[in-house]
Amino acid sequence: GVHAIAWHLEEAFRKDSAGWALEKCINWDKEEKAMPSFQTEIIDCPCTLAQARADTGRFHVGVQQ
């Protein structure tokens, strides 16, 4: 059957929801691959709590409750 909210989505979804979803996933994957990697911008985590406490400019030690 048709989902009650399907009227709100594109006609392509109403005609073939699986094909519509696959196309959205493929497009998302292509866009992700075209974006620059953010991993080179992320700093490494400190190895120890002492290193994190010493590097107060980049890390903050939170208090657990």
Tab-separated table of N, CA and C in Angstrom:
chain	number	residue	atom	x	y	z
A	1	GLY	N	0.817	-1.191	0.000
A	1	GLY	CA	0.000	0.000	0.000
A	1	GLY	C	0.855	1.247	0.000
A	2	VAL	N	0.187	2.334	-0.145
A	2	VAL	CA	0.844	3.639	-0.173
A	2	VAL	C	0.845	4.226	1.228
A	3	HIS	N	1.974	4.737	1.641
A	3	HIS	CA	2.088	5.375	2.945
A	3	HIS	C	1.277	6.662	2.955
A	4	ALA	N	0.690	6.995	4.075
A	4	ALA	CA	-0.179	8.165	4.182
A	4	ALA	C	0.532	9.472	3.865
A	5	ILE	N	1.826	9.535	4.072
A	5	ILE	CA	2.562	10.774	3.819
A	5	ILE	C	3.133	10.825	2.401
A	6	ALA	N	2.914	9.787	1.616
A	6	ALA	CA	3.489	9.715	0.269
A	6	ALA	C	3.026	10.853	-0.624
A	7	TRP	N	1.838	11.383	-0.396
A	7	TRP	CA	1.329	12.486	-1.215
A	7	TRP	C	2.225	13.708	-1.106
A	8	HIS	N	2.941	13.823	-0.001
A	8	HIS	CA	3.788	14.987	0.246
A	8	HIS	C	5.119	14.895	-0.506
A	9	LEU	N	5.502	13.702	-0.912
A	9	LEU	CA	6.775	13.498	-1.586
A	9	LEU	C	6.617	13.606	-3.098
A	10	GLU	N	7.733	13.508	-3.790
A	10	GLU	CA	7.747	13.643	-5.245
A	10	GLU	C	6.926	12.547	-5.921
A	11	GLU	N	6.481	12.833	-7.120
A	11	GLU	CA	5.735	11.844	-7.896
A	11	GLU	C	6.590	10.606	-8.156
A	12	ALA	N	7.896	10.809	-8.353
A	12	ALA	CA	8.802	9.678	-8.583
A	12	ALA	C	8.780	8.717	-7.396
A	13	PHE	N	8.659	9.248	-6.190
A	13	PHE	CA	8.568	8.399	-4.998
A	13	PHE	C	7.280	7.590	-5.014
A	14	ARG	N	6.193	8.252	-5.377
A	14	ARG	CA	4.900	7.566	-5.394
A	14	ARG	C	4.864	6.456	-6.439
A	15	LYS	N	5.557	6.661	-7.550
A	15	LYS	CA	5.564	5.650	-8.618
A	15	LYS	C	6.478	4.471	-8.287
A	16	ASP	N	7.663	4.759	-7.707
A	16	ASP	CA	8.655	3.705	-7.434
A	16	ASP	C	9.503	4.133	-6.247
A	17	SER	N	9.027	3.842	-5.049
A	17	SER	CA	9.720	4.315	-3.847
A	17	SER	C	11.119	3.718	-3.709
A	18	ALA	N	11.297	2.453	-4.092
A	18	ALA	CA	12.622	1.827	-3.994
A	18	ALA	C	13.594	2.464	-4.977
A	19	GLY	N	13.157	2.712	-6.199
A	19	GLY	CA	14.004	3.372	-7.197
A	19	GLY	C	14.335	4.794	-6.797
A	20	TRP	N	13.342	5.486	-6.226
A	20	TRP	CA	13.539	6.861	-5.753
A	20	TRP	C	14.606	6.887	-4.660
A	21	ALA	N	14.489	5.951	-3.703
A	21	ALA	CA	15.454	5.885	-2.603
A	21	ALA	C	16.849	5.543	-3.109
A	22	LEU	N	16.935	4.605	-4.045
A	22	LEU	CA	18.233	4.225	-4.604
A	22	LEU	C	18.887	5.412	-5.298
A	23	GLU	N	18.112	6.162	-6.064
A	23	GLU	CA	18.658	7.338	-6.753
A	23	GLU	C	19.166	8.373	-5.755
A	24	LYS	N	18.408	8.588	-4.664
A	24	LYS	CA	18.838	9.536	-3.626
A	24	LYS	C	20.150	9.070	-2.999
A	25	CYS	N	20.261	7.782	-2.728
A	25	CYS	CA	21.486	7.248	-2.120
A	25	CYS	C	22.685	7.375	-3.058
A	26	ILE	N	22.473	7.062	-4.320
A	26	ILE	CA	23.563	7.155	-5.299
A	26	ILE	C	24.017	8.603	-5.446
A	27	ASN	N	23.067	9.533	-5.521
A	27	ASN	CA	23.420	10.954	-5.629
A	27	ASN	C	24.160	11.433	-4.391
A	28	TRP	N	23.713	11.003	-3.207
A	28	TRP	CA	24.381	11.385	-1.964
A	28	TRP	C	25.817	10.865	-1.955
A	29	ASP	N	26.003	9.612	-2.387
A	29	ASP	CA	27.338	9.017	-2.429
A	29	ASP	C	28.249	9.792	-3.374
A	30	LYS	N	27.736	10.173	-4.530
A	30	LYS	CA	28.530	10.948	-5.494
A	30	LYS	C	28.927	12.301	-4.907
A	31	GLU	N	27.981	12.967	-4.239
A	31	GLU	CA	28.275	14.266	-3.632
A	31	GLU	C	29.308	14.136	-2.523
A	32	GLU	N	29.203	13.087	-1.715
A	32	GLU	CA	30.171	12.849	-0.647
A	32	GLU	C	31.578	12.662	-1.204
A	33	LYS	N	31.690	11.878	-2.274
A	33	LYS	CA	33.000	11.614	-2.871
A	33	LYS	C	33.598	12.863	-3.495
A	34	ALA	N	32.756	13.786	-3.942
A	34	ALA	CA	33.239	15.011	-4.574
A	34	ALA	C	33.692	16.053	-3.547
A	35	MET	N	33.290	15.876	-2.297
A	35	MET	CA	33.653	16.847	-1.259
A	35	MET	C	35.072	16.585	-0.755
A	36	PRO	N	35.758	17.639	-0.349
A	36	PRO	CA	37.104	17.436	0.205
A	36	PRO	C	37.024	16.706	1.549
A	37	SER	N	38.061	15.961	1.841
A	37	SER	CA	38.110	15.228	3.099
A	37	SER	C	38.406	16.191	4.241
A	38	PHE	N	37.635	16.091	5.301
A	38	PHE	CA	37.854	16.948	6.460
A	38	PHE	C	38.859	16.340	7.428
A	39	GLN	N	39.261	15.099	7.209
A	39	GLN	CA	40.134	14.423	8.160
A	39	GLN	C	41.500	15.080	8.286
A	40	THR	N	41.964	15.741	7.241
A	40	THR	CA	43.265	16.404	7.328
A	40	THR	C	43.194	17.643	8.208
A	41	GLU	N	41.981	18.140	8.470
A	41	GLU	CA	41.812	19.343	9.282
A	41	GLU	C	41.638	19.028	10.766
A	42	ILE	N	41.442	17.759	11.098
A	42	ILE	CA	41.173	17.375	12.478
A	42	ILE	C	42.485	17.067	13.188
A	43	ILE	N	42.617	17.622	14.377
A	43	ILE	CA	43.826	17.357	15.156
A	43	ILE	C	43.740	15.971	15.789
A	44	ASP	N	44.886	15.374	16.031
A	44	ASP	CA	44.929	14.069	16.681
A	44	ASP	C	44.490	14.198	18.132
A	45	CYS	N	43.864	13.157	18.636
A	45	CYS	CA	43.470	13.136	20.039
A	45	CYS	C	44.708	12.911	20.903
A	46	PRO	N	44.704	13.444	22.112
A	46	PRO	CA	45.840	13.183	23.003
A	46	PRO	C	45.832	11.712	23.413
A	47	CYS	N	47.013	11.178	23.638
A	47	CYS	CA	47.126	9.766	24.021
A	47	CYS	C	46.738	9.540	25.474
A	48	THR	N	46.970	10.535	26.295
A	48	THR	CA	46.700	10.378	27.726
A	48	THR	C	45.934	11.582	28.260
A	49	LEU	N	45.339	11.412	29.415
A	49	LEU	CA	44.648	12.508	30.087
A	49	LEU	C	45.638	13.612	30.452
A	50	ALA	N	46.848	13.231	30.819
A	50	ALA	CA	47.870	14.224	31.169
A	50	ALA	C	48.191	15.116	29.969
A	51	GLN	N	48.257	14.524	28.777
A	51	GLN	CA	48.512	15.325	27.573
A	51	GLN	C	47.358	16.286	27.306
A	52	ALA	N	46.141	15.823	27.492
A	52	ALA	CA	44.977	16.684	27.279
A	52	ALA	C	44.970	17.837	28.270
A	53	ARG	N	45.290	17.552	29.514
A	53	ARG	CA	45.324	18.612	30.538
A	53	ARG	C	46.436	19.616	30.257
A	54	ALA	N	47.545	19.153	29.708
A	54	ALA	CA	48.667	20.044	29.414
A	54	ALA	C	48.385	20.925	28.201
A	55	ASP	N	47.543	20.474	27.291
A	55	ASP	CA	47.247	21.201	26.054
A	55	ASP	C	45.904	21.917	26.196
A	56	THR	N	45.882	22.928	27.062
A	56	THR	CA	44.625	23.619	27.366
A	56	THR	C	44.114	24.480	26.217
A	57	GLY	N	44.951	24.733	25.241
A	57	GLY	CA	44.515	25.522	24.094
A	57	GLY	C	43.618	24.743	23.147
A	58	ARG	N	43.753	23.421	23.143
A	58	ARG	CA	42.969	22.617	22.195
A	58	ARG	C	42.011	21.642	22.862
A	59	PHE	N	42.233	21.310	24.126
A	59	PHE	CA	41.404	20.305	24.778
A	59	PHE	C	40.863	20.824	26.095
A	60	HIS	N	39.694	20.320	26.447
A	60	HIS	CA	39.064	20.670	27.717
A	60	HIS	C	38.661	19.372	28.400
A	61	VAL	N	39.084	19.199	29.615
A	61	VAL	CA	38.751	17.999	30.360
A	61	VAL	C	37.425	18.251	31.062
A	62	GLY	N	36.406	17.475	30.701
A	62	GLY	CA	35.080	17.638	31.296
A	62	GLY	C	34.958	16.877	32.603
A	63	VAL	N	34.031	17.327	33.423
A	63	VAL	CA	33.763	16.670	34.694
A	63	VAL	C	32.612	15.697	34.478
A	64	GLN	N	32.849	14.438	34.811
A	64	GLN	CA	31.788	13.436	34.666
A	64	GLN	C	30.878	13.484	35.875
A	65	GLN	N	29.607	13.274	35.628
A	65	GLN	CA	28.636	13.308	36.732
A	65	GLN	C	28.083	11.943	36.988
